[in-house]
Coordinates of C-alpha atoms in Angstrom, one line a residue:
Chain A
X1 CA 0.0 0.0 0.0
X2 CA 2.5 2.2 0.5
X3 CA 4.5 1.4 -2.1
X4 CA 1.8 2.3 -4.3
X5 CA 1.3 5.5 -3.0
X6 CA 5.1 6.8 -3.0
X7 CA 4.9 6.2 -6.6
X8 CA 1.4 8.0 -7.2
X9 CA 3.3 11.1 -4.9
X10 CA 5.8 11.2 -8.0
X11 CA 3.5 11.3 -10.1
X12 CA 2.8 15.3 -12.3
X13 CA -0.4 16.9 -13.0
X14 CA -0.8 19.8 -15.0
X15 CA -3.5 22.4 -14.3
X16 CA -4.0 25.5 -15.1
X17 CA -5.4 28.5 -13.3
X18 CA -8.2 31.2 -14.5
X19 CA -7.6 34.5 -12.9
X20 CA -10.5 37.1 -12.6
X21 CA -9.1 38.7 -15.2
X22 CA -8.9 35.8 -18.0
X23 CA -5.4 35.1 -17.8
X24 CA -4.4 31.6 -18.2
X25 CA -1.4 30.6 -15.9
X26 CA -0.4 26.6 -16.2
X27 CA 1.3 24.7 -13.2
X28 CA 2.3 21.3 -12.5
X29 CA 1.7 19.7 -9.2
X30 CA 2.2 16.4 -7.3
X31 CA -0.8 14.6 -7.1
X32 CA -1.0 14.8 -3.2
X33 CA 1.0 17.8 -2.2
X34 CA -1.7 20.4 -1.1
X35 CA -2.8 23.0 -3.5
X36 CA -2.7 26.0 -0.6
X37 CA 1.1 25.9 -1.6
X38 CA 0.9 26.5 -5.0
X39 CA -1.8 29.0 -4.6
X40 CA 0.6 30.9 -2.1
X41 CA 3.3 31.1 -4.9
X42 CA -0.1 32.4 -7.4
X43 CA -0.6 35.4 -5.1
X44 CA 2.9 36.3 -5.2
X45 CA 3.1 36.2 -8.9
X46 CA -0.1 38.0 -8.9
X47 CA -0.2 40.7 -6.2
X48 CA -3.4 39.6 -4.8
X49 CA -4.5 39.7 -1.3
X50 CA -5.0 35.9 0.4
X51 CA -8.4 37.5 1.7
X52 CA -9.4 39.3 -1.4
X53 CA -9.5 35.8 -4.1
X54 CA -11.4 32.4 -3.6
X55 CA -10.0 29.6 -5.6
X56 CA -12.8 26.9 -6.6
X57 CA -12.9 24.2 -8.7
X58 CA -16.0 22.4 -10.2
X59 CA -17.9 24.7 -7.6
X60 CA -16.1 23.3 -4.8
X61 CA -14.1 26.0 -2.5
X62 CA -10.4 24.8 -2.5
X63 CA -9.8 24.8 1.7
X64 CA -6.4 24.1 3.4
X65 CA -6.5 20.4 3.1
X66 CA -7.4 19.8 -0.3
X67 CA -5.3 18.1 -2.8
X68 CA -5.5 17.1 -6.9
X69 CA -6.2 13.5 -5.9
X70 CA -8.6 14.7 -2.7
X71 CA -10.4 16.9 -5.5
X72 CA -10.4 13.6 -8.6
X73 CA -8.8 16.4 -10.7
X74 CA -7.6 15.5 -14.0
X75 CA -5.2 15.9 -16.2
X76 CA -5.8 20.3 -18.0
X77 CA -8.5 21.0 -15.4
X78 CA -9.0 24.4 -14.4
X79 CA -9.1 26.4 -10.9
X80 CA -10.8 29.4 -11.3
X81 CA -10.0 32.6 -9.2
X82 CA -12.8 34.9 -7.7
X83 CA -12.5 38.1 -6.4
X84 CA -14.6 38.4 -3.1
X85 CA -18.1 40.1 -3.4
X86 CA -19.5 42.2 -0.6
X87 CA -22.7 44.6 -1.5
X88 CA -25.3 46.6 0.7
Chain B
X1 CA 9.8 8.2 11.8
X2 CA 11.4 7.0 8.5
X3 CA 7.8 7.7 6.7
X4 CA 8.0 11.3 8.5
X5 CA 11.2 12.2 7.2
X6 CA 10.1 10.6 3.5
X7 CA 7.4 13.0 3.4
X8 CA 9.1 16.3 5.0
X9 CA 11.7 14.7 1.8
X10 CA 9.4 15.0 0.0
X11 CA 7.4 17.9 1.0
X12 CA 11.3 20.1 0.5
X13 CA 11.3 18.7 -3.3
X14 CA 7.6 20.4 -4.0
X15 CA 8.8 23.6 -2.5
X16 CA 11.7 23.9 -4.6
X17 CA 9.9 23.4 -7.5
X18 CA 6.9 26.0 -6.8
X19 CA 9.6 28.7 -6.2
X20 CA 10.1 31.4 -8.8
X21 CA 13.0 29.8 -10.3
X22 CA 11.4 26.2 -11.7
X23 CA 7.9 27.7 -11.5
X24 CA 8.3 29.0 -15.0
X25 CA 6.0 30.8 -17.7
X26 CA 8.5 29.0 -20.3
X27 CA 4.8 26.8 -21.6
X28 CA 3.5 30.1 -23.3
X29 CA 6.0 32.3 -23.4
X30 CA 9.0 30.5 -24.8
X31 CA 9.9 32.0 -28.7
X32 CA 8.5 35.3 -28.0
X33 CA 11.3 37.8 -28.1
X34 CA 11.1 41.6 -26.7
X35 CA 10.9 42.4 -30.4
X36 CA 7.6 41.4 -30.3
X37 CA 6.6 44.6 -28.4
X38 CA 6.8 47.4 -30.4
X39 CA 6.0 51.1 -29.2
X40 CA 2.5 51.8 -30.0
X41 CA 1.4 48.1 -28.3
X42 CA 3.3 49.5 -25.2
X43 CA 1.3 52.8 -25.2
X44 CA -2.3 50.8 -24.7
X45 CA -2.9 47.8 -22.9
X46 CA -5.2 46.6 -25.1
X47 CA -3.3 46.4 -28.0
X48 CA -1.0 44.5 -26.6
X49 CA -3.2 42.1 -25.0
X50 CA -4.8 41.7 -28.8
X51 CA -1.7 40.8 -30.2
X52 CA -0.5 38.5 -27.7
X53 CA -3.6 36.6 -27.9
X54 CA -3.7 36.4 -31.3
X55 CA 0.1 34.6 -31.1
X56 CA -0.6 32.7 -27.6
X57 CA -4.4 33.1 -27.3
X58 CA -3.7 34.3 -24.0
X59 CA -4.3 37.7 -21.9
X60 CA -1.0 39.3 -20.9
X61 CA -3.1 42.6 -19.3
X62 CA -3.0 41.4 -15.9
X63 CA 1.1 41.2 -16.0
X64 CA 0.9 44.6 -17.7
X65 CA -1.3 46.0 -15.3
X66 CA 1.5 45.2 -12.8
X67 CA 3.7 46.4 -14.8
X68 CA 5.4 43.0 -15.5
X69 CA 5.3 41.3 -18.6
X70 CA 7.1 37.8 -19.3
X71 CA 9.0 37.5 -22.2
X72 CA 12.2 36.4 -23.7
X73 CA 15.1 38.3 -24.7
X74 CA 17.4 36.9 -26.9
X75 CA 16.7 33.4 -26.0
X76 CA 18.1 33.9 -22.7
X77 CA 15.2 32.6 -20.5
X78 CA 13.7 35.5 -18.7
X79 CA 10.9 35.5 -16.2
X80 CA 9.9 38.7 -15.1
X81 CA 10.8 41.8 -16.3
X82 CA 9.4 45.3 -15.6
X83 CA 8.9 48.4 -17.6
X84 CA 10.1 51.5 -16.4
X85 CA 9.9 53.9 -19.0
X86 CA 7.6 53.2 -21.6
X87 CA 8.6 55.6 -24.1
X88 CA 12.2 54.2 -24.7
X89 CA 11.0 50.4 -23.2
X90 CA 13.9 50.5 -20.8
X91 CA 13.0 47.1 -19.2
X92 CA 14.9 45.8 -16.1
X93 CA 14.3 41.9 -16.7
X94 CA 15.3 39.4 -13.8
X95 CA 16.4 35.9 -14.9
X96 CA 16.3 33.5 -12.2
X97 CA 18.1 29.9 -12.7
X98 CA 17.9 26.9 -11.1
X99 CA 20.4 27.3 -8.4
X100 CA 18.0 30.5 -7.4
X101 CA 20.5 33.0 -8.7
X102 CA 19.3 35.7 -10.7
X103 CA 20.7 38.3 -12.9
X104 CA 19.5 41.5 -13.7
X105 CA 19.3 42.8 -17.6
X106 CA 18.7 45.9 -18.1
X107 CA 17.2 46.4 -21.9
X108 CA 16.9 49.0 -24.4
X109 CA 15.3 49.4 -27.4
X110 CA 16.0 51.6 -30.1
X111 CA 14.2 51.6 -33.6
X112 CA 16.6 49.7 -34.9
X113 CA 18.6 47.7 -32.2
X114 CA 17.9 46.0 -29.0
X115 CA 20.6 46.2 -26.2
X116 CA 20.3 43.7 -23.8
X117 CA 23.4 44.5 -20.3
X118 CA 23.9 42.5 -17.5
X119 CA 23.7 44.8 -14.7
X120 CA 24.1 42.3 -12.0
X121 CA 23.8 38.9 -10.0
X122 CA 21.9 37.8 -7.0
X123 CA 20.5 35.6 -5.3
X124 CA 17.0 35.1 -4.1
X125 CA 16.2 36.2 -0.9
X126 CA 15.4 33.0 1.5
X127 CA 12.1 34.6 2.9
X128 CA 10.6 33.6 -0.5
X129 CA 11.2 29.6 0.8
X130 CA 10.9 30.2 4.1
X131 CA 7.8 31.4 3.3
X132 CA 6.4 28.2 1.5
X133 CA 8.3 26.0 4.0
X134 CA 6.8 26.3 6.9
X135 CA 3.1 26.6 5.6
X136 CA 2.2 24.3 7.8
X137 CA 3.3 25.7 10.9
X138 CA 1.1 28.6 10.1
X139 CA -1.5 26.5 10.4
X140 CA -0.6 25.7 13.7
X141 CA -0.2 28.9 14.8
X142 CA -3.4 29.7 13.7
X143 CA -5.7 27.2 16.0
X144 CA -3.5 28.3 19.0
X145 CA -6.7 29.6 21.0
X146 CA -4.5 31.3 23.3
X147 CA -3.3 33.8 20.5
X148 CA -6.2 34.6 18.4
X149 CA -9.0 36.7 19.8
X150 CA -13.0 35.2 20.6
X151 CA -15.4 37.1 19.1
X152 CA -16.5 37.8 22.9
X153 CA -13.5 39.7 23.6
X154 CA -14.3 41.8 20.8
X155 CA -16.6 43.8 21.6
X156 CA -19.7 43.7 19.2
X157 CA -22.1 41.5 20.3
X158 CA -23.4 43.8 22.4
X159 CA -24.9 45.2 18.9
X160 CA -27.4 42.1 18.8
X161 CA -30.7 42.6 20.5
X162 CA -34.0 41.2 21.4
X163 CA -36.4 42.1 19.1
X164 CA -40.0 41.7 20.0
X165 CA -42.5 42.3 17.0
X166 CA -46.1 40.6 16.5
X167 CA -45.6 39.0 13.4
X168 CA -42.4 36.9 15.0
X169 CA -44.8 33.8 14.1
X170 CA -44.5 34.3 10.5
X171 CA -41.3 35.8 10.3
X172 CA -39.0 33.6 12.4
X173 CA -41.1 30.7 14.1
X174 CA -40.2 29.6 17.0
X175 CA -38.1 32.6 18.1
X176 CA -37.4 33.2 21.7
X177 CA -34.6 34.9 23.7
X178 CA -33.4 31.6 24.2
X179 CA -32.6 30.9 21.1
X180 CA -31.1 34.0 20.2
X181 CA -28.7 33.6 23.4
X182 CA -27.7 29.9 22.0
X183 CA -26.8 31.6 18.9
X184 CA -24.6 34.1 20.4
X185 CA -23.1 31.6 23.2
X186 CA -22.2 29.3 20.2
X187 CA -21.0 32.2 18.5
X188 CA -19.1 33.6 21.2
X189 CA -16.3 31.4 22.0
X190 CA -15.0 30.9 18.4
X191 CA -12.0 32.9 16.3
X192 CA -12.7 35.0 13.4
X193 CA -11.3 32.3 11.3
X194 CA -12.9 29.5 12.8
X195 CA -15.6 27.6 10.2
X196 CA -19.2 27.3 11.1
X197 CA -19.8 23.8 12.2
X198 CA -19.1 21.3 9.8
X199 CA -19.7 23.6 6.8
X200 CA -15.9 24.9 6.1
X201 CA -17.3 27.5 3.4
X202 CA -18.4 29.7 5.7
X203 CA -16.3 31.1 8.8
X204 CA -17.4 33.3 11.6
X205 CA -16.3 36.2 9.9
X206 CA -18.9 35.6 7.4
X207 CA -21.9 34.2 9.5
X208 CA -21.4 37.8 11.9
X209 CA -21.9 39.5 8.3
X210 CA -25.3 38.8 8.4
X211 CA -25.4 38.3 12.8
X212 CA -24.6 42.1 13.1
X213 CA -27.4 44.6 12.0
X214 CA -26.2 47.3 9.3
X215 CA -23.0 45.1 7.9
X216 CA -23.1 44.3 4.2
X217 CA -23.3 40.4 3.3
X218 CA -20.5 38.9 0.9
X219 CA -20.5 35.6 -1.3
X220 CA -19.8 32.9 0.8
X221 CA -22.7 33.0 3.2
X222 CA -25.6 34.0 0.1
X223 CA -23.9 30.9 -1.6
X224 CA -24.7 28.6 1.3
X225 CA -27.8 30.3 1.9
X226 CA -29.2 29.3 -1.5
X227 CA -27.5 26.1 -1.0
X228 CA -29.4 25.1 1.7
X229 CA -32.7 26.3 -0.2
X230 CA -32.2 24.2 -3.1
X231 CA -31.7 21.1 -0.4
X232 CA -35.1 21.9 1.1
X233 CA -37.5 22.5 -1.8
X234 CA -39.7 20.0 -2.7
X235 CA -39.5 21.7 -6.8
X236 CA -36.5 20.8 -8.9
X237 CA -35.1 24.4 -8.6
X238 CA -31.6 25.1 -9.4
X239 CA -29.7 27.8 -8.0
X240 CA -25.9 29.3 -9.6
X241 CA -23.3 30.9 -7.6
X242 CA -23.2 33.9 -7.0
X243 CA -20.3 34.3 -9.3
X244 CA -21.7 32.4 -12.4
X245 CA -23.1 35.8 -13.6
X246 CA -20.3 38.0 -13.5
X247 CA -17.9 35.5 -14.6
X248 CA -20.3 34.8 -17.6
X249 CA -20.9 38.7 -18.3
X250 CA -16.6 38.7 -18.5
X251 CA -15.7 35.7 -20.0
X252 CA -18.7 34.7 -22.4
X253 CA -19.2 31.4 -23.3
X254 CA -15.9 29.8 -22.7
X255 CA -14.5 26.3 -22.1
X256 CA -14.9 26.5 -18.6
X257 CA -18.8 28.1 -18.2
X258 CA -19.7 25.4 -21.1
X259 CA -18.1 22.9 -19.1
X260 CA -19.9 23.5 -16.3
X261 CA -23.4 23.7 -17.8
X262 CA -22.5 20.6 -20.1
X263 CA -24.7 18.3 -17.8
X264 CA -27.6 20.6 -16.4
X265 CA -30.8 20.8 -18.5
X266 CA -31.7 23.7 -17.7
X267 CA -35.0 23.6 -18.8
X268 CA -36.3 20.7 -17.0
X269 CA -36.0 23.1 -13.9
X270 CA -39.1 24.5 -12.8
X271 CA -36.9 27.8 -11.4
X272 CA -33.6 28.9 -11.5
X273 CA -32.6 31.3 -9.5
X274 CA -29.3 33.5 -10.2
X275 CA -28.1 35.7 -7.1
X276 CA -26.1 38.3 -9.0
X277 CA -23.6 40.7 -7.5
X278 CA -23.5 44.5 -9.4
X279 CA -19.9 45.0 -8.8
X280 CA -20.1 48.7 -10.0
X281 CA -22.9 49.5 -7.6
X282 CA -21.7 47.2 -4.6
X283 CA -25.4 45.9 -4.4
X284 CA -26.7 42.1 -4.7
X285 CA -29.8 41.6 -6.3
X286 CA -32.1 38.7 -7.5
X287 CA -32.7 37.1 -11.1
X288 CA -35.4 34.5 -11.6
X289 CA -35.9 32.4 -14.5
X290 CA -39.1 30.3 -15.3
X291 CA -38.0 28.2 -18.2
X292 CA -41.9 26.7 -18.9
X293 CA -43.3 30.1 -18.6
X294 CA -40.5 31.9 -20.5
X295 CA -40.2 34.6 -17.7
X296 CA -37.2 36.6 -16.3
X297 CA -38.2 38.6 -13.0
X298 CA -35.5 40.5 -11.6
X299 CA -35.9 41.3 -8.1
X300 CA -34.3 44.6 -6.0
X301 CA -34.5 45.4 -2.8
X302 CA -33.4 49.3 -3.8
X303 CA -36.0 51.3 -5.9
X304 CA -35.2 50.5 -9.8
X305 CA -35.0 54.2 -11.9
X306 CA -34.7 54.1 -15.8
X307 CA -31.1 55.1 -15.4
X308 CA -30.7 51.9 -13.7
X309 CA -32.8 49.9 -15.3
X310 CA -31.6 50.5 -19.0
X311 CA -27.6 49.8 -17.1
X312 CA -29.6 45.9 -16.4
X313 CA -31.4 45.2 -19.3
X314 CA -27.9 45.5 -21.0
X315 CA -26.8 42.7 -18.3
X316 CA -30.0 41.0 -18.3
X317 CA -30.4 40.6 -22.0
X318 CA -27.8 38.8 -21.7
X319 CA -29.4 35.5 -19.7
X320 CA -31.7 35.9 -22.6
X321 CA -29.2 35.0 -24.9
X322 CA -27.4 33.2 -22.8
X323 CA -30.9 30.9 -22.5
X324 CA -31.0 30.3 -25.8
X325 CA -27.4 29.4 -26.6
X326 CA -28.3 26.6 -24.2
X327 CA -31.8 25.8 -25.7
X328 CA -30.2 25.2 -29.0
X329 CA -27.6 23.2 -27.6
X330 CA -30.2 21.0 -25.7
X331 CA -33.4 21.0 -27.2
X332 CA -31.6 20.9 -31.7
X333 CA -34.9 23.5 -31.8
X334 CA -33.9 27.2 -32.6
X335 CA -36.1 29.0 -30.0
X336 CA -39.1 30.4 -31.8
X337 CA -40.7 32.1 -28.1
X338 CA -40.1 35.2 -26.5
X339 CA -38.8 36.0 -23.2
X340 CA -40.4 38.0 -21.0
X341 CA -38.4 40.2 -18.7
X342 CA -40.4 42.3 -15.8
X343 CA -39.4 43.5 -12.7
X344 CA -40.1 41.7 -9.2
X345 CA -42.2 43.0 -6.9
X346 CA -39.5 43.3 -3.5
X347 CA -39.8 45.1 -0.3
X348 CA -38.0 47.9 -0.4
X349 CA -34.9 48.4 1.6
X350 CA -34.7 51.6 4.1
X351 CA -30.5 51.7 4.5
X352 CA -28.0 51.0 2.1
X353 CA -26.8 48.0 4.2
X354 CA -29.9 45.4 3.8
X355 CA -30.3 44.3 0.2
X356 CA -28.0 41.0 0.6
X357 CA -30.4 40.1 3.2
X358 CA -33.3 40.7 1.0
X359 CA -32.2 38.7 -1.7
X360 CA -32.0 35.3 0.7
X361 CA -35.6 36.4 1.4
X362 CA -36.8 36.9 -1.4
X363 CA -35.3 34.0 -2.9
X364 CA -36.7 31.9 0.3
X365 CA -40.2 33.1 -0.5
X366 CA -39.9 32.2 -4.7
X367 CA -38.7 28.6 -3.9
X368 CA -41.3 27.8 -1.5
X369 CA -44.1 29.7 -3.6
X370 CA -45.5 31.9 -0.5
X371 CA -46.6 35.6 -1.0
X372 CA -43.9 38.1 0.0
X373 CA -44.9 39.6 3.3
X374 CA -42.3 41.6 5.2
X375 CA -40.9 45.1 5.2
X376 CA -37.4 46.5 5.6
X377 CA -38.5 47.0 9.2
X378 CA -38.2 43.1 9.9
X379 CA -34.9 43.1 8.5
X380 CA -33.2 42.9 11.9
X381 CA -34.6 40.1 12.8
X382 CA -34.2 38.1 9.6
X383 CA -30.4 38.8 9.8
X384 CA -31.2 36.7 12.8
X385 CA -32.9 33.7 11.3
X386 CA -30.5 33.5 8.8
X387 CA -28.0 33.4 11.4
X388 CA -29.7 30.4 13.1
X389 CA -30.6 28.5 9.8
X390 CA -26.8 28.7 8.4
X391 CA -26.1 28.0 12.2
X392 CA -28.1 24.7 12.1
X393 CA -27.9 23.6 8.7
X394 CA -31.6 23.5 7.6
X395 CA -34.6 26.0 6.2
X396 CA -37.0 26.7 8.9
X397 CA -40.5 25.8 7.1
X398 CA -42.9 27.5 8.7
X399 CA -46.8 26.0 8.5

């Protein structure tokens, strides 16, 4: 069992990421090293506040925990990035 | 142990590669030299936005807004460079390589030539690993009760209060002060960032949004809100996020909104409801759709003028079309009906703070096909229902 999943661990994804504003950036990931990291390095790159942008995929909010194989991602799937909305 | 350190192993090797260094924009932007920008692209965005996506089919404007564009100078790899003057593109580009050096160009373009100079070496600064590395003691840090402050200690739910009003029976049944108290001692003893119950998509940030009168209402808890209404009705209803509409109105029909509404028939639904969010006006308002009767009623808490109204029938014409697109798709029929668009007949809201608890209202009253009967005065004590419904996880019915 744990053979099996060191070499899933190895194993690459590529996704790609939607900002707000259209633009397309692709990134490869281990299949179960958590997301939050790579997001962190998208903010950077970005200049977006962590509070500011929700990341969801398939309508699911990416949390802390999650990770490509937690979330069944495929192979070219797309997070999408959401500016928060606040209105009175 | 040995597993421990295989993962921290293991753990370091996907931290090297998401630094700047490996986590490279070579996928799109390899083959594109600094030629490629010419003056007058510099001068306006869009231009150069247009030509890049006609070569990459990409949009560059959110580098360029930051004033960084990616891009390639004389096939020496470079990942971010910045534009200082525009008129003579000086651009200081940074190259970073794989031992998390970088060096520093510094280019010039002429009409005729291109200068590229090494103006120096460096190396990155260790805060940007640092950073990444120790993530998860972040996380640690952050459940530490000790250091984060309960929403007691802070001082605002003092802003909560009894309210006693006739038509409590219709309005919130079963309401009593003890109630309310359970909601505030459950409330009181957890961290801003703390998630309500089970439900991680809302914290307690977001659930005193609506808890506190006069506080404007944001995405996460109206999502959940409507969530929890399409679990209860007994109709097939269907509700969208809250973000489905401006991300449509932005990105028309593209891979990703098709995708998404590959496998919902949308017109086997007996409502759909859209909460949309008017980012120019900072105000939520209502869309519902009644695919057998070929109505659109748009519902708003704040008193709809023509000025306003001929700013949303630009945004609402679009569902129209958007409707169709997916009748075509569905139904092979080319749409040979009308839709109807009216307005929705809302109570009217009395601040400039209520209208994200009027949409939940509303919405609550158009998927459980009752007459709307309250008034901005009630809206207190609705904030307060909704509280206790997102609270415990279900739509109180009443008889």
């Amino acid at each position: 069992m744990t053979e099996d999943k060191g070499e899933d661990a190895t194993e690459y994804m590529n996704l790609k990421i939607l900002g707000h504003d259209n633009s397309v950036t692709p990134f490869k990931i281990k299949k179960h090293a958590l997301l939050i990291k790579c997001l962190k390095t998208y903010f950077k790159i970005i200049g977006l506040d962590r509070v500011s942008v929700i990341f969801s995929f398939d309508g699911h909010r990416i949390i802390k925990t999650d990770t490509p194989s937690s979330l069944e991602m495929k192979e070219g799937d797309v997070i999408e990035v959401f500016l928060r909305q606040i209105g009175g | 142990m040995i597993s421990n350190k295989r993962k921290a192993k293991e753990d370091k090797s996907l931290i090297e590669e998401l630094t700047l260094d490996n986590y490279s924009f070579e996928d799109y932007i390899e083959g594109r030299d600094i030629e490629n920008i010419s003056v007058e692209h510099i001068d306006s965005g869009e231009n150069l936005q247009n030509s890049h996506q006609e070569q990459t089919g990409l949009n560059l404007k959110s580098y360029f807004i930051n004033s960084v564009v990616f891009c390639n100078v004389h096939s020496k790899k470079i990942n971010a460079c910045e534009i200082n003057d525009v008129d003579n593109i000086t651009v200081n580009a940074v190259q970073y390589d794989n031992k998390r050096t970088f060096r520093v160009f510094e280019v010039y373009k002429t009409q005729n030539e291109t200068e590229v100079i090494e103006t120096g070496v460096g190396q990155v600064q260790p805060e940007v690993s640092i950073d990444l590395a120790f993530d998860d003691e972040d996380t640690s840090n952050e459940q530490l009760p000790t250091k984060v402050p309960r929403v007691r200690d802070m001082g605002i739910l003092h802003k909560i209060k009894y309210i006693n009003t006739p038509d409590v029976n219709i309005l919130f049944p079963g309401y009593s002060k003890e109630i309310l108290l359970g909601i505030i001692k459950h409330i009181a003893d957890k961290t801003l960032n703390e998630g309500v119950s089970r439900n991680e998509e809302v914290t307690i940030n977001d659930l005193l949004k609506v808890f506190l009168p006069n506080v404007w209402l944001n995405d996460a808890v109206i999502n959940t809100y409507f969530d929890l209404l399409v679990k209860q009705s007994k109709d097939k209803v269907l509700a969208f996020n809250t973000h489905f509409f401006e991300q449509s109105t932005k990105q028309k029909f593209t891979n990703v909104v098709c995708k998404k509404l590959k496998n919902i028939k949308l017109f086997e639904y007996s409502k759909i409801i859209i909460p949309i969010h008017l980012a120019e006006l900072k105000h939520w308002a209502l869309i519902l759709i009644e695919p057998q009767a070929k109505t659109i009623t748009y519902f708003d808490s704040l008193l709809v003028d023509l000025n306003t109204f001929n700013f949303l029938s630009t945004k609402i014409s679009f569902v129209v079309g958007f409707l169709n697109i997916v009748y075509r798709a569905q139904e092979r029929f080319v749409p040979t009906f009308t839709w109807k668009i009216k307005c929705g007949d809302s109570p009217l809201q009395n601040n400039m703070n209520d209208c994200g608890v009027f949409v939940c209202i509303n919405a609550r009253y158009i998927i459980f096909n009752q007459q709307i009967n309250y008034s901005h005065e009630a809206s207190d004590l609705l904030r307060q229902r909704i509280t206790y419904e997102i609270l415990s996880n279900r739509i109180l019915i009443s008889q």
